[in-house]
Coordinates of C-alpha atoms in Angstrom, one line a residue:
M1 CA 30.9 -12.5 -11.5
D2 CA 33.4 -10.9 -14.0
R3 CA 36.4 -12.2 -12.1
G4 CA 38.2 -15.3 -10.8
W5 CA 40.3 -17.9 -12.5
R6 CA 37.4 -20.2 -13.3
A7 CA 35.6 -17.4 -15.2
W8 CA 38.6 -16.6 -17.4
S9 CA 39.4 -20.4 -17.7
V10 CA 35.9 -20.8 -19.3
V11 CA 36.8 -17.9 -21.7
V12 CA 40.1 -19.6 -22.6
G13 CA 38.4 -22.9 -23.2
S14 CA 35.8 -21.2 -25.4
V15 CA 38.5 -19.5 -27.4
L16 CA 40.3 -22.9 -28.0
I17 CA 37.1 -24.7 -29.0
Q18 CA 36.1 -21.9 -31.4
T19 CA 39.5 -22.0 -33.1
F20 CA 38.3 -25.3 -34.6
A21 CA 34.6 -25.9 -34.5
F22 CA 33.9 -24.3 -37.9
A23 CA 37.4 -24.6 -39.4
P24 CA 37.0 -27.8 -41.5
T25 CA 33.6 -26.7 -42.8
E26 CA 34.0 -22.9 -43.2
F27 CA 37.2 -21.0 -42.4
I28 CA 39.7 -23.4 -43.9
F29 CA 37.4 -25.3 -46.2
G30 CA 38.7 -23.5 -49.2
V31 CA 41.9 -25.4 -48.9
F32 CA 40.1 -28.7 -49.0
E33 CA 37.8 -27.6 -51.8
Q34 CA 40.6 -27.1 -54.3
E35 CA 42.2 -30.4 -53.4
Y36 CA 38.9 -32.3 -53.6
L37 CA 38.4 -30.9 -57.1
L38 CA 41.6 -32.6 -58.1
I39 CA 40.8 -35.9 -56.3
F40 CA 37.3 -36.0 -57.8
P41 CA 37.8 -34.5 -61.3
G42 CA 34.2 -35.2 -62.3
A43 CA 32.8 -33.2 -59.4
S44 CA 31.6 -29.6 -59.8
P45 CA 32.6 -26.8 -57.4
P46 CA 29.1 -26.6 -56.0
S47 CA 29.0 -30.3 -55.3
I48 CA 32.3 -30.0 -53.4
A49 CA 31.1 -26.9 -51.6
L50 CA 28.1 -29.0 -50.4
I51 CA 30.5 -30.8 -48.0
G52 CA 31.0 -27.5 -46.1
T53 CA 27.4 -26.5 -46.5
I54 CA 26.2 -29.8 -44.9
G55 CA 28.6 -29.4 -42.1
T56 CA 27.7 -25.8 -41.3
S57 CA 23.9 -26.3 -41.7
T58 CA 24.0 -29.4 -39.5
T59 CA 25.9 -27.5 -36.9
Y60 CA 23.0 -25.0 -36.7
L61 CA 20.1 -27.4 -37.3
V62 CA 21.0 -29.8 -34.5
G63 CA 21.8 -27.0 -32.1
F64 CA 18.8 -28.0 -30.1
L65 CA 20.6 -31.2 -29.2
S66 CA 23.5 -29.2 -27.7
A67 CA 21.0 -27.2 -25.7
V68 CA 19.2 -30.3 -24.4
M69 CA 22.4 -32.0 -23.4
S70 CA 23.8 -28.9 -21.7
D71 CA 20.7 -28.5 -19.7
R72 CA 20.8 -32.1 -18.6
W73 CA 24.5 -32.8 -18.1
G74 CA 26.3 -29.5 -18.3
Y75 CA 28.7 -27.9 -20.8
R76 CA 31.7 -30.1 -20.0
I77 CA 30.1 -33.4 -20.9
T78 CA 28.4 -31.9 -23.9
S79 CA 31.7 -30.5 -25.2
C80 CA 33.6 -33.8 -24.6
A81 CA 30.9 -35.7 -26.6
G82 CA 31.2 -33.2 -29.4
T83 CA 35.0 -33.4 -29.4
G84 CA 34.8 -37.2 -29.8
L85 CA 32.4 -36.9 -32.8
M86 CA 34.5 -34.3 -34.5
T87 CA 37.7 -36.4 -34.1
L88 CA 35.9 -39.5 -35.4
A89 CA 34.5 -37.6 -38.4
L90 CA 37.9 -36.3 -39.6
I91 CA 39.5 -39.8 -39.2
L92 CA 36.7 -41.3 -41.3
A93 CA 37.0 -38.5 -43.8
S94 CA 40.7 -39.3 -44.2
F95 CA 39.8 -42.7 -45.5
S96 CA 37.0 -41.5 -47.9
K97 CA 37.3 -42.6 -51.5
Q98 CA 33.9 -41.2 -52.8
L99 CA 32.3 -37.9 -52.5
W100 CA 29.2 -39.1 -50.6
Q101 CA 31.5 -40.5 -47.9
L102 CA 32.8 -36.9 -47.3
Y103 CA 29.2 -35.7 -47.1
L104 CA 28.6 -38.1 -44.3
S105 CA 31.9 -37.7 -42.4
Q106 CA 33.4 -34.2 -42.9
G107 CA 29.9 -32.9 -43.5
L108 CA 27.1 -34.5 -41.4
L109 CA 29.0 -36.2 -38.6
F110 CA 31.5 -33.3 -38.0
G111 CA 28.6 -30.9 -38.1
I112 CA 26.8 -32.8 -35.2
G113 CA 30.0 -32.8 -33.1
A114 CA 30.7 -29.1 -33.9
S115 CA 27.2 -28.2 -32.8
L116 CA 27.7 -29.8 -29.4
V117 CA 31.0 -28.1 -28.7
Y118 CA 30.2 -24.7 -30.4
F119 CA 26.9 -23.8 -28.7
A120 CA 28.3 -24.9 -25.3
A121 CA 31.4 -22.8 -25.9
V122 CA 29.3 -19.8 -26.9
S123 CA 26.9 -20.0 -24.0
A124 CA 29.2 -20.8 -21.1
P125 CA 31.0 -17.4 -20.7
S126 CA 27.7 -15.6 -20.3
H127 CA 27.1 -17.3 -17.0
W128 CA 30.3 -15.9 -15.5
F129 CA 30.1 -12.3 -16.6
G130 CA 27.7 -9.4 -16.2
K131 CA 29.0 -5.9 -16.8
R132 CA 31.8 -7.2 -19.1
R133 CA 29.7 -9.9 -20.8
G134 CA 30.1 -8.4 -24.3
L135 CA 33.9 -8.2 -23.9
A136 CA 34.1 -11.8 -22.5
M137 CA 32.0 -13.2 -25.3
G138 CA 33.9 -11.2 -27.9
I139 CA 37.2 -12.6 -26.7
A140 CA 35.7 -16.1 -26.7
A141 CA 34.3 -15.7 -30.2
S142 CA 37.7 -14.4 -31.4
G143 CA 38.8 -18.0 -31.4
S144 CA 37.2 -18.5 -34.8
G145 CA 39.2 -15.8 -36.4
L146 CA 42.4 -16.8 -34.5
G147 CA 42.0 -20.5 -35.6
G148 CA 41.4 -19.5 -39.3
F149 CA 44.3 -17.1 -39.2
F150 CA 46.9 -19.8 -38.4
L151 CA 45.0 -22.9 -39.5
A152 CA 44.4 -21.8 -43.1
P153 CA 48.1 -21.4 -44.1
L154 CA 49.1 -24.4 -41.8
T155 CA 46.5 -26.6 -43.6
Q156 CA 47.8 -25.5 -47.0
Y157 CA 51.3 -26.2 -45.9
L158 CA 50.4 -29.7 -44.7
V159 CA 48.4 -30.4 -47.9
D160 CA 51.3 -29.5 -50.0
R161 CA 53.7 -31.8 -48.1
V162 CA 51.8 -34.8 -46.8
G163 CA 48.5 -34.7 -48.8
V164 CA 45.0 -34.0 -47.9
Y165 CA 44.2 -37.3 -46.2
W166 CA 47.1 -37.0 -43.7
T167 CA 46.2 -33.4 -43.2
L168 CA 42.7 -34.5 -42.1
R169 CA 44.4 -36.9 -39.6
V170 CA 46.5 -34.2 -38.2
L171 CA 43.4 -32.0 -37.7
A172 CA 41.7 -34.9 -36.0
L173 CA 44.6 -35.0 -33.5
Y174 CA 44.2 -31.2 -33.0
S175 CA 40.5 -31.7 -32.3
L176 CA 41.2 -34.4 -29.7
V177 CA 44.0 -32.6 -27.9
V178 CA 43.0 -29.0 -28.1
C179 CA 39.2 -29.2 -28.0
G180 CA 39.3 -32.1 -25.6
G181 CA 41.5 -30.2 -23.2
A182 CA 39.4 -27.0 -23.6
S183 CA 36.2 -29.0 -22.8
M184 CA 37.6 -29.7 -19.4
L185 CA 37.8 -25.9 -18.8
M186 CA 34.0 -25.6 -19.2
F187 CA 33.3 -25.0 -15.5
E188 CA 29.7 -24.5 -14.3
R189 CA 29.0 -21.4 -12.2
D190 CA 25.5 -22.4 -11.1
K191 CA 25.1 -26.2 -11.5
Q192 CA 22.7 -26.4 -8.6
A193 CA 20.5 -23.7 -10.2
R194 CA 20.5 -25.6 -13.5
L195 CA 19.5 -28.9 -11.8
L196 CA 16.8 -27.2 -9.7
R197 CA 15.4 -25.4 -12.9
Q198 CA 15.3 -28.8 -14.7
I199 CA 13.4 -30.4 -11.8
Q200 CA 10.9 -27.6 -11.7
L201 CA 10.4 -27.9 -15.5
D202 CA 9.9 -31.6 -15.2
A203 CA 7.4 -31.1 -12.4
R204 CA 5.5 -28.4 -14.2
N205 CA 5.2 -30.4 -17.3
N206 CA 4.7 -33.7 -15.5
T207 CA 7.4 -35.3 -17.6
T208 CA 11.2 -35.9 -17.8
S209 CA 11.3 -35.7 -21.6
L210 CA 14.4 -34.2 -23.0
F211 CA 12.5 -32.3 -25.7
R212 CA 10.2 -29.4 -24.9
I213 CA 9.0 -26.4 -26.9
P214 CA 10.3 -23.3 -24.9
Q215 CA 7.8 -20.6 -24.1
F216 CA 9.9 -17.9 -25.8
T217 CA 9.2 -19.5 -29.2
K218 CA 5.7 -18.1 -29.0
E219 CA 6.9 -14.5 -28.9
F220 CA 6.5 -12.3 -31.9
T221 CA 9.9 -10.8 -31.3
F222 CA 11.4 -14.3 -31.5
A223 CA 9.7 -14.9 -34.8
L224 CA 11.1 -11.7 -36.3
L225 CA 14.6 -12.6 -35.2
I226 CA 14.3 -16.1 -36.6
A227 CA 13.1 -14.7 -40.0
S228 CA 15.9 -12.0 -40.1
Q229 CA 18.6 -14.6 -39.2
F230 CA 17.3 -17.0 -41.8
F231 CA 17.5 -14.7 -44.7
L232 CA 20.7 -13.1 -43.5
S233 CA 22.4 -16.5 -43.3
M234 CA 21.4 -17.3 -46.9
A235 CA 23.7 -14.4 -48.0
Y236 CA 26.4 -13.6 -45.6
L237 CA 27.9 -17.1 -45.3
T238 CA 28.3 -17.7 -49.0
P239 CA 31.7 -16.0 -49.7
I240 CA 33.4 -18.3 -47.1
Y241 CA 32.9 -21.4 -49.2
F242 CA 34.4 -19.8 -52.3
M243 CA 37.1 -17.5 -50.9
E244 CA 40.1 -19.4 -52.1
L245 CA 38.4 -20.8 -55.2
Y246 CA 37.5 -17.3 -56.3
G247 CA 41.1 -16.3 -55.8
T248 CA 42.2 -19.0 -58.2
Y249 CA 39.5 -17.9 -60.7
I250 CA 40.9 -14.3 -60.9
G251 CA 44.4 -15.7 -61.4
L252 CA 45.9 -15.8 -57.8
S253 CA 48.0 -18.8 -56.7
K254 CA 46.7 -21.3 -54.1
Q255 CA 49.2 -19.9 -51.6
T256 CA 48.0 -16.3 -52.2
G257 CA 44.4 -17.5 -51.8
A258 CA 45.3 -19.1 -48.5
A259 CA 47.0 -15.9 -47.4
I260 CA 43.9 -13.9 -48.2
N261 CA 41.9 -16.4 -46.2
G262 CA 44.3 -15.8 -43.4
W263 CA 43.8 -12.1 -43.6
F264 CA 40.0 -12.7 -43.5
N265 CA 40.4 -14.7 -40.3
G266 CA 42.8 -12.2 -38.8
A267 CA 40.3 -9.4 -39.4
S268 CA 37.7 -11.7 -37.9
F269 CA 39.8 -12.2 -34.8
A270 CA 40.1 -8.4 -34.2
A271 CA 36.5 -7.6 -35.0
R272 CA 35.1 -10.2 -32.6
I273 CA 36.9 -8.6 -29.6
L274 CA 36.1 -5.0 -30.8
S275 CA 32.4 -5.8 -31.4
G276 CA 32.1 -7.5 -28.1
L277 CA 33.6 -4.4 -26.4
L278 CA 31.2 -2.1 -28.3
A279 CA 28.3 -4.3 -27.2
D280 CA 29.1 -3.3 -23.6
L281 CA 29.2 0.4 -24.4
V282 CA 26.5 0.8 -27.1
A283 CA 23.1 -0.8 -27.6
T284 CA 23.6 -4.2 -29.1
D285 CA 20.9 -3.8 -31.8
I286 CA 22.7 -0.7 -33.1
V287 CA 26.1 -2.6 -33.3
L288 CA 24.4 -5.5 -35.0
L289 CA 22.6 -3.3 -37.6
I290 CA 25.9 -1.6 -38.5
C291 CA 27.7 -4.9 -38.9
I292 CA 24.9 -6.3 -41.1
W293 CA 24.9 -3.3 -43.5
V294 CA 28.7 -3.2 -43.8
N295 CA 28.6 -7.0 -44.5
M296 CA 26.0 -6.8 -47.2
L297 CA 27.7 -3.8 -48.9
S298 CA 31.1 -5.5 -48.9
I299 CA 29.5 -8.5 -50.7
L300 CA 27.5 -6.4 -53.1
V301 CA 30.2 -3.9 -54.0
L302 CA 33.7 -5.1 -53.1
W303 CA 33.3 -8.7 -54.0
T304 CA 31.6 -7.8 -57.2
F305 CA 34.5 -5.7 -58.4
S306 CA 37.3 -7.9 -57.0
Q307 CA 39.3 -8.7 -60.1
G308 CA 42.8 -8.4 -58.6
F309 CA 44.7 -8.9 -55.4
P310 CA 44.3 -5.4 -53.8
I311 CA 40.5 -5.1 -54.0
Y312 CA 40.0 -8.8 -53.2
L313 CA 42.2 -8.4 -50.1
T314 CA 40.2 -5.3 -49.1
F315 CA 37.0 -7.3 -49.5
A316 CA 38.4 -10.2 -47.3
I317 CA 39.3 -7.8 -44.5
V318 CA 36.1 -5.7 -44.5
Y319 CA 33.9 -8.9 -44.9
G320 CA 35.8 -10.6 -42.2
M321 CA 35.3 -7.8 -39.7
S322 CA 31.6 -7.3 -40.5
F323 CA 30.8 -11.0 -40.7
S324 CA 32.4 -11.6 -37.3
G325 CA 30.7 -8.6 -35.7
T326 CA 27.4 -10.0 -36.7
S327 CA 28.0 -13.5 -35.3
T328 CA 29.5 -12.1 -32.1
V329 CA 27.0 -9.5 -31.1
T330 CA 24.0 -11.8 -31.7
P331 CA 24.5 -14.0 -28.6
V332 CA 25.3 -11.0 -26.5
M333 CA 21.9 -9.4 -27.6
I334 CA 20.2 -12.7 -26.7
A335 CA 21.8 -12.8 -23.3
N336 CA 20.7 -9.2 -22.6
Y337 CA 17.2 -9.8 -23.9
Y338 CA 16.3 -13.3 -22.7
G339 CA 18.8 -13.8 -19.8
K340 CA 21.9 -15.8 -19.6
D341 CA 20.1 -19.1 -18.9
Y342 CA 18.5 -19.0 -22.4
V343 CA 21.5 -18.0 -24.5
Q344 CA 22.0 -21.5 -25.9
S345 CA 18.4 -22.3 -26.5
N346 CA 17.8 -19.1 -28.3
Y347 CA 21.1 -18.9 -30.2
Q348 CA 20.8 -22.4 -31.6
A349 CA 17.4 -21.5 -33.0
Y350 CA 18.8 -18.5 -34.8

């Protein structure tokens, strides 16, 4: 463990997948939101934001499907299936003429595909690393920040020159090439152990059903973590959907709003690596607690008083770092608490 070209290939593949899995529904969605308000003048900002909300919520809600498929067929097949769905979703979105069509394509269908690739990408590195698990998973998670950092201004550039529909087609090509290629890097370290574990579970339950209720769901600790993540997600994800729209509201240009979004993702990139490294050196629950408090205070104080570029930029950076630390440390804590074989099953539930 902790070495070898296959181990680091999995990390590279995870980075590449995470540059895109949440991009069209979270990290660059602000670019689309402003354009969709022009395309659908009768729509309200919340109804447009619902596209991203459906996409992200679907990604988490159907995470069990990614866990089931990965247990049965491995991370590579699961990721390839998700890549196909994401690519198809963006192509369909590029031909959408009504808002409900975007709900189904860029929202629902993309969310299902993103769920398959994301949870596989998050879980795979934990099987290849022990002592440096936090660092490896932090580097892998940094893909989200890296993707948003260059995809936000790139998406705005494409929208300004070729329009939103062709931009969606370009992103579909990115999904097919980058995420498809990265899926091939999802090597399994203990395939035989996975198959043996599956056979034992089938024999124990006298069934070959794909869907089972895991034993860990009966633990009180699990219930507390579920409750905390549920209420936390209701708050800490909100600013992402209104990042660029709020910039326009306080008088900033679309380009400046996209730049702030880029800084948010740049801070996210750095924080994911740093928080993963800290998780190897300090108790993960302490790191998670610090990230949560900083995140909540940034929303409550900095966002509330952001009426100009300097404070709003400060908020984007602080929020990006604390937000990313929270989402990076959580799977590391799960791996340490439940074991690497249950990272995906537990994390998708959170």
